[in-house]
C-alpha positions as protocol buffer text, in pm:
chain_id: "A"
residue {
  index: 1
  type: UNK
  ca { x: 16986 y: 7838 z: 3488 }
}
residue {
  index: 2
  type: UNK
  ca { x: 16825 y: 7571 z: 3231 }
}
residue {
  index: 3
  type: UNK
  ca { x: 16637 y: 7694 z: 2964 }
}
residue {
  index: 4
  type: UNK
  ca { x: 16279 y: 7548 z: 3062 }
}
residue {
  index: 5
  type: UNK
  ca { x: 16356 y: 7704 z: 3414 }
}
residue {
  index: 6
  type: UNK
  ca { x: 16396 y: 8032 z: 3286 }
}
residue {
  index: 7
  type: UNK
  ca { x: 16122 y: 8033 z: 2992 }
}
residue {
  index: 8
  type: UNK
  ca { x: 15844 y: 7957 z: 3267 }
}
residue {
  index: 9
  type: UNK
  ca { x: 16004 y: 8208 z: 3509 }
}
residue {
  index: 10
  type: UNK
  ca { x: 15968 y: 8444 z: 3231 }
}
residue {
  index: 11
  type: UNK
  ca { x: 15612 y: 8374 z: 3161 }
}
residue {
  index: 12
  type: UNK
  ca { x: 15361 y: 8730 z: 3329 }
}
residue {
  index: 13
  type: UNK
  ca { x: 15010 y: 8604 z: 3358 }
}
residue {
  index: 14
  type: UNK
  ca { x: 14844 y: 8756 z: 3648 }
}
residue {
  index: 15
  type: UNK
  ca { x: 14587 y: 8535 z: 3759 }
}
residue {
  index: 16
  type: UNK
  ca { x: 14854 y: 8250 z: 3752 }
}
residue {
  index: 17
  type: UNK
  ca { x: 15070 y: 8512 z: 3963 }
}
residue {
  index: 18
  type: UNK
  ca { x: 14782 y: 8550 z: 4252 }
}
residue {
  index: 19
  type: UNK
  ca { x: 14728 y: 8183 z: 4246 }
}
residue {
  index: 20
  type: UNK
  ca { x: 15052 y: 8085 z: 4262 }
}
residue {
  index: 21
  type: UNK
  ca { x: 15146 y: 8347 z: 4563 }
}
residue {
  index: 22
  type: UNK
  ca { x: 14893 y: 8218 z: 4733 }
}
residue {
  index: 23
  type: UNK
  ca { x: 14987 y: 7883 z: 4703 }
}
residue {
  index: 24
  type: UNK
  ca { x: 15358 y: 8014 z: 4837 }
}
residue {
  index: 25
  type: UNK
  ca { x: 15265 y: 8003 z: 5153 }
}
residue {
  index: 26
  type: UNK
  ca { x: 15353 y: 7711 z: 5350 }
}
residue {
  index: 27
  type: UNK
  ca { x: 15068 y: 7724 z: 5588 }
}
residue {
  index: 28
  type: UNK
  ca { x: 14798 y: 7758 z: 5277 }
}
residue {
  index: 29
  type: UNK
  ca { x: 14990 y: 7528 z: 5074 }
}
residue {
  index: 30
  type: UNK
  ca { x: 14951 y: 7238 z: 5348 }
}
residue {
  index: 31
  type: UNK
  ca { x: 14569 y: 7331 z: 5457 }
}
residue {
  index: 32
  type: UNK
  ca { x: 14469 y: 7336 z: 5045 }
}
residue {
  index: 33
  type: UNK
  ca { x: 14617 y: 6998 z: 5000 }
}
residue {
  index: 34
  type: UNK
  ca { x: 14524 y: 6832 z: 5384 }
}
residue {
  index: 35
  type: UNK
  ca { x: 14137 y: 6951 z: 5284 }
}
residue {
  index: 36
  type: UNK
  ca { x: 14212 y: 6801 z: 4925 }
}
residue {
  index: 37
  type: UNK
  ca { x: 14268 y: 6497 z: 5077 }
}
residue {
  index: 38
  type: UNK
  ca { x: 13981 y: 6533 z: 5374 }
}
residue {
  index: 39
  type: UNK
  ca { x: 13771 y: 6509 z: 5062 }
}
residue {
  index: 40
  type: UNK
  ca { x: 13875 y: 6257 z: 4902 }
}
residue {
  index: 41
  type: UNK
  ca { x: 13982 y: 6006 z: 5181 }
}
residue {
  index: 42
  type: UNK
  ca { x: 13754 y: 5929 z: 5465 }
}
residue {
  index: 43
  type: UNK
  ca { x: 13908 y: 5608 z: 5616 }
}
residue {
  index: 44
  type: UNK
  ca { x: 14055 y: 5702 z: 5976 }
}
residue {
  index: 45
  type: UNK
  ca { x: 14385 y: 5485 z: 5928 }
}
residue {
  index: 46
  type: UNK
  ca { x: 14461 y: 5612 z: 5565 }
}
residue {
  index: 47
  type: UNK
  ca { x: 14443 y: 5976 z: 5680 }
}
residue {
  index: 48
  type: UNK
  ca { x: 14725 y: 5862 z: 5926 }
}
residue {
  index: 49
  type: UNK
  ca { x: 14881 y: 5727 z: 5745 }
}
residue {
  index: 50
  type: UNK
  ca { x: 14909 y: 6020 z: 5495 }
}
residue {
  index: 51
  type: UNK
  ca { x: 15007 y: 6251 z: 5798 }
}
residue {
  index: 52
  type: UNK
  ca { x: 15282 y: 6032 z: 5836 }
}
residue {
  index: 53
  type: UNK
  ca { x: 15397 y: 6058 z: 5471 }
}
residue {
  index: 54
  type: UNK
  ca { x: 15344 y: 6451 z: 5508 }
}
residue {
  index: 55
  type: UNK
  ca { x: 15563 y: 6420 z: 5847 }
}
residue {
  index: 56
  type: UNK
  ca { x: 15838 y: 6243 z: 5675 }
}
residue {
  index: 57
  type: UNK
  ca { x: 15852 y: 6430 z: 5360 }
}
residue {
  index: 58
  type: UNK
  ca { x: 15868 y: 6734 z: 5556 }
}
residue {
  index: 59
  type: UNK
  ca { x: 16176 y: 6581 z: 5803 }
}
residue {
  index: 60
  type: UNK
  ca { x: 16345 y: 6470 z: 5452 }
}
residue {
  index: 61
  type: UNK
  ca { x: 16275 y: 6825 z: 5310 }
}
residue {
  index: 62
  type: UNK
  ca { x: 16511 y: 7008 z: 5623 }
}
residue {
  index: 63
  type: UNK
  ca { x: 16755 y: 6734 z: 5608 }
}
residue {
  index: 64
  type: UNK
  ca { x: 16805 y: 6778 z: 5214 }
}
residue {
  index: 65
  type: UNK
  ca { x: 16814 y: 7114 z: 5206 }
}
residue {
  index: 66
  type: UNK
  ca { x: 17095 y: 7180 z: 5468 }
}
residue {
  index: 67
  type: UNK
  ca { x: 17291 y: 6875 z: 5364 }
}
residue {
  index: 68
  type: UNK
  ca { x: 17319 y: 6959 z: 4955 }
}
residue {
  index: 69
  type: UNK
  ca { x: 17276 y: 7388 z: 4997 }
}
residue {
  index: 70
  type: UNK
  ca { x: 17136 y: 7480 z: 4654 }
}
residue {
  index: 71
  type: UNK
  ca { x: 17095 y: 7844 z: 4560 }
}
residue {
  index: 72
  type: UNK
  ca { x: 16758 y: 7949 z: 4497 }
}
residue {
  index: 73
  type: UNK
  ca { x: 16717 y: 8070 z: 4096 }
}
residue {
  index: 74
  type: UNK
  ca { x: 16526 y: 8391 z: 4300 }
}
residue {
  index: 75
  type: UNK
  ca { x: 16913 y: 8441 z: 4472 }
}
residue {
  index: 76
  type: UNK
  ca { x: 17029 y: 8602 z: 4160 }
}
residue {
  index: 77
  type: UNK
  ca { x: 16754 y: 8681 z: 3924 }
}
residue {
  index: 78
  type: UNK
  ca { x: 16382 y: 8847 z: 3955 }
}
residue {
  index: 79
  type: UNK
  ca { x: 16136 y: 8655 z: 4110 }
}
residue {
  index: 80
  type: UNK
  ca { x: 15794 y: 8718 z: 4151 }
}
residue {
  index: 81
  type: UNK
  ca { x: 15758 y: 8710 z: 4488 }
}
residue {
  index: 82
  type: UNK
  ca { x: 15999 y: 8738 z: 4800 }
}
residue {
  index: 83
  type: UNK
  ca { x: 16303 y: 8461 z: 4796 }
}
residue {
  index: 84
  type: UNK
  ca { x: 16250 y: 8225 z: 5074 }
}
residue {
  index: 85
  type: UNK
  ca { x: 16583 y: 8259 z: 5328 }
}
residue {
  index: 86
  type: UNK
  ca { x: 16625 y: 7852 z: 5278 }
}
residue {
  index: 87
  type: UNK
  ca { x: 16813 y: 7650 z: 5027 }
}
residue {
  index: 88
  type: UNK
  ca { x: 16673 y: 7533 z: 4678 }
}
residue {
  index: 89
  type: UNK
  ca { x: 16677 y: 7145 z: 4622 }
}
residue {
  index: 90
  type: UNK
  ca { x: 16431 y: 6964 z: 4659 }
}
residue {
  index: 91
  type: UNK
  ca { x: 16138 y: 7141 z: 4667 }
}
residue {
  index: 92
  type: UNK
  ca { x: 15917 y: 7093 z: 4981 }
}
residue {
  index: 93
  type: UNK
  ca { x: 15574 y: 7197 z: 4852 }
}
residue {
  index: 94
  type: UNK
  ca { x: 15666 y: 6939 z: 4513 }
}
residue {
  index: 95
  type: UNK
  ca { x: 15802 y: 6673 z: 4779 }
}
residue {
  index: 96
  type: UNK
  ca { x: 15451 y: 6698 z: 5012 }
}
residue {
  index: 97
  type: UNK
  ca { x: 15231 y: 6724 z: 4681 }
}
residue {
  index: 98
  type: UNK
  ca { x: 15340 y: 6455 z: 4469 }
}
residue {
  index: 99
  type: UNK
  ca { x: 15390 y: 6230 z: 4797 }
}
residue {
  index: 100
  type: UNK
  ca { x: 15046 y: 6320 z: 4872 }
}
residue {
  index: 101
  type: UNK
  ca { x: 14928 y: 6246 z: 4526 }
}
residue {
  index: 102
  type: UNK
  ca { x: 15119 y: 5819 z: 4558 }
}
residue {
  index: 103
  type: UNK
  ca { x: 14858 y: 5776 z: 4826 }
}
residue {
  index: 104
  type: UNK
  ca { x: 14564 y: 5776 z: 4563 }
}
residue {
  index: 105
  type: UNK
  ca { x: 14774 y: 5606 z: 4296 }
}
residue {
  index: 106
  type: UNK
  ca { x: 14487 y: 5302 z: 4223 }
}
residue {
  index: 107
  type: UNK
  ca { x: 14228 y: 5587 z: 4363 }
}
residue {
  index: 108
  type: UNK
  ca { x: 13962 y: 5720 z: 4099 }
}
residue {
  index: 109
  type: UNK
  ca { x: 14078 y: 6031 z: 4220 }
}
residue {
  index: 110
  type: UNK
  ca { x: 14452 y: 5995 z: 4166 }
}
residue {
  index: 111
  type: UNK
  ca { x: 14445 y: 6233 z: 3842 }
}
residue {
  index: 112
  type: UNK
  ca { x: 14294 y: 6502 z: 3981 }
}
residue {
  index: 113
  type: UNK
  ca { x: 14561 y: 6508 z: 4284 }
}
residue {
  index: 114
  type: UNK
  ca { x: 14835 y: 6420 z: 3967 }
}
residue {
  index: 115
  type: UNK
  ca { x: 14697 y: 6747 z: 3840 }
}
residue {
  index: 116
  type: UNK
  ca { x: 14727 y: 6931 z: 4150 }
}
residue {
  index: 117
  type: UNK
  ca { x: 15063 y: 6825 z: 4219 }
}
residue {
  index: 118
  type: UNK
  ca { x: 15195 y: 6950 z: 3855 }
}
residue {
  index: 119
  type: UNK
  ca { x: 15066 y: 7255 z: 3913 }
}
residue {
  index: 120
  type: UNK
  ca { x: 15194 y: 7302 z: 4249 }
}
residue {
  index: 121
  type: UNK
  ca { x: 15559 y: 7232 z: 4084 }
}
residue {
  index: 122
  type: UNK
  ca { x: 15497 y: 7471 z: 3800 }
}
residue {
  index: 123
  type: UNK
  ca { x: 15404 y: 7744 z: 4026 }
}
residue {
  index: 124
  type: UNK
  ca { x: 15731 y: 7714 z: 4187 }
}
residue {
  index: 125
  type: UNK
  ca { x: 15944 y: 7767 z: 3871 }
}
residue {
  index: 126
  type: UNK
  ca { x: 15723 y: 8004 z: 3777 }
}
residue {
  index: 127
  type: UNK
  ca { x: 15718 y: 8235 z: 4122 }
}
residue {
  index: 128
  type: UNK
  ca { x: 16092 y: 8190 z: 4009 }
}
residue {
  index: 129
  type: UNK
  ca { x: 16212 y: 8021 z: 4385 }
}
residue {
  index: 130
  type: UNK
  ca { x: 16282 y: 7682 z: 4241 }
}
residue {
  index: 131
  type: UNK
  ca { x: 16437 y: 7564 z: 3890 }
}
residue {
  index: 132
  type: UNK
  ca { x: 16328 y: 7215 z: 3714 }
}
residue {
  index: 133
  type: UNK
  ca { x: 16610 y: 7044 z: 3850 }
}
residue {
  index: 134
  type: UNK
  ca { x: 16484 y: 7145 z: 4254 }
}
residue {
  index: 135
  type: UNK
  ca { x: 16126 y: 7015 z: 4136 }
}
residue {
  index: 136
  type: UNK
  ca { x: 16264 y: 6658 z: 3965 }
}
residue {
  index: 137
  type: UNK
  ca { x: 16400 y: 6561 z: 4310 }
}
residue {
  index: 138
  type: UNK
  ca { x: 16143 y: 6723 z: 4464 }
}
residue {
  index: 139
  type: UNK
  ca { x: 15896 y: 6443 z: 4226 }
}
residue {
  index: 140
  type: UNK
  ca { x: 16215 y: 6166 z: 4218 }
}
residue {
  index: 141
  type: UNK
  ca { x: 16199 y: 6162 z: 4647 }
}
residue {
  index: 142
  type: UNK
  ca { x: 15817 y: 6159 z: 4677 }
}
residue {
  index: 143
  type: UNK
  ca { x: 15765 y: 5751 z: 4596 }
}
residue {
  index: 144
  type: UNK
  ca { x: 16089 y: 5722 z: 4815 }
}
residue {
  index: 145
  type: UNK
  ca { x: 15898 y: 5879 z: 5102 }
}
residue {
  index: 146
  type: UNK
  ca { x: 15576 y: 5714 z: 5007 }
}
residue {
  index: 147
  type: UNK
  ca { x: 15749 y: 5364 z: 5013 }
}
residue {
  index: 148
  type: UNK
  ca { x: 15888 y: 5431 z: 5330 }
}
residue {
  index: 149
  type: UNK
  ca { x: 15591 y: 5496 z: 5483 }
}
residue {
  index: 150
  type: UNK
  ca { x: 15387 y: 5204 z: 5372 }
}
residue {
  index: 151
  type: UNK
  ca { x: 15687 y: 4972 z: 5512 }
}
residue {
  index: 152
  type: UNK
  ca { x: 15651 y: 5225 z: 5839 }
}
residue {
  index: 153
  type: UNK
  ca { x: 15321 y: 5203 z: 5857 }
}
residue {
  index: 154
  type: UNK
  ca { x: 15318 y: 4809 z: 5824 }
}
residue {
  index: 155
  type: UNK
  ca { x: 15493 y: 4788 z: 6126 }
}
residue {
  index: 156
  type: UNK
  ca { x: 15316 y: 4984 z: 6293 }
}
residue {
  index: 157
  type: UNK
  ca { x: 14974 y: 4873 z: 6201 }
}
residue {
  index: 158
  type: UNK
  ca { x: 15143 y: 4483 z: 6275 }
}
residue {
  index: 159
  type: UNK
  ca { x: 15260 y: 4587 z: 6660 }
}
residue {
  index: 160
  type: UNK
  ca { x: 14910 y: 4764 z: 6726 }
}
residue {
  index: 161
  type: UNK
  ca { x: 14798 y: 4420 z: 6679 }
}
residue {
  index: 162
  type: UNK
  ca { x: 15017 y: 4213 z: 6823 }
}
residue {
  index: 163
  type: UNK
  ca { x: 15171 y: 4058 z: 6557 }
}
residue {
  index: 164
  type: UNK
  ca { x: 15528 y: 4056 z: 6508 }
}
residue {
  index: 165
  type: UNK
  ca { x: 15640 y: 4140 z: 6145 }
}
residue {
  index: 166
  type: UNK
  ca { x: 15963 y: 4052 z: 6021 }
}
């Protein structure tokens, strides 16, 4: 394991622990961030369009997983909480954030959701279930997804209205 990897999984602060558990939860980890962006986003067709991203980055996420089989760093060291049963790289809740976070890029609100998303990603290392190297592809992947979805979204926006894009 890298050194930065194993100095933040090292780190005991318990408030960060409580926080971060809770944020290890798939289910809470989605609803936090879908309200975030309730919040901050009000237009009907953006907030489909960020489902979208969200649907993709989770589809990417399974794919990834199963096709490269990383070890978690929790597979053969202490973690602070319970090793998830999937593989490692790249990390899902660091994929949805930071994807999440592109939609507000030219947004006065982008740095709060920039905030958000690095501490979503530190939270992993730090529970111990991902190293840096899951949560760089996890932040590498996310303007991949984002991209894809504004080209996706294009054409589907275009054949809702009847115009042929090409």
């Amino acid at each position: 394991m890298d050194a930065l990897t194993s100095w933040i999984a090292n780190l005991d602060i318990p408030l960060l622990t409580q926080v971060a558990s809770a944020l290890n939860n798939e289910a809470l980890i989605m609803l936090v961030t879908f309200l975030f962006v309730l919040l901050a986003e009000r237009r009907p067709e953006k907030l489909k369009k960020i489902l979208l991203a969200i649907a993709l980055a989770v589809l990417l996420i399974t794919v990834a997983k199963y096709a490269i089989k990383t070890e978690r760093p929790c597979d053969s060291l202490h973690s602070k909480t319970e090793c998830p049963w999937s593989y490692a790289f790249p990390s899902g809740h660091t994929l949805v954030v930071f994807t999440v976070a592109l939609a507000f890029l030219n947004k006065p609100v982008f740095p709060f959701f920039l905030i958000y998303a690095i501490f979503v990603a530190f939270t992993r290392i730090y529970l111990g279930v991902h190293s840096f190297e899951d949560i760089a592809g996890g932040v590498a992947l996310s303007p991949l997804i984002y991209f894809t979805t504004d080209k996706l979204w294009k054409k589907i926006s275009a054949g809702r209205d009847g115009k042929i894009e090409k």
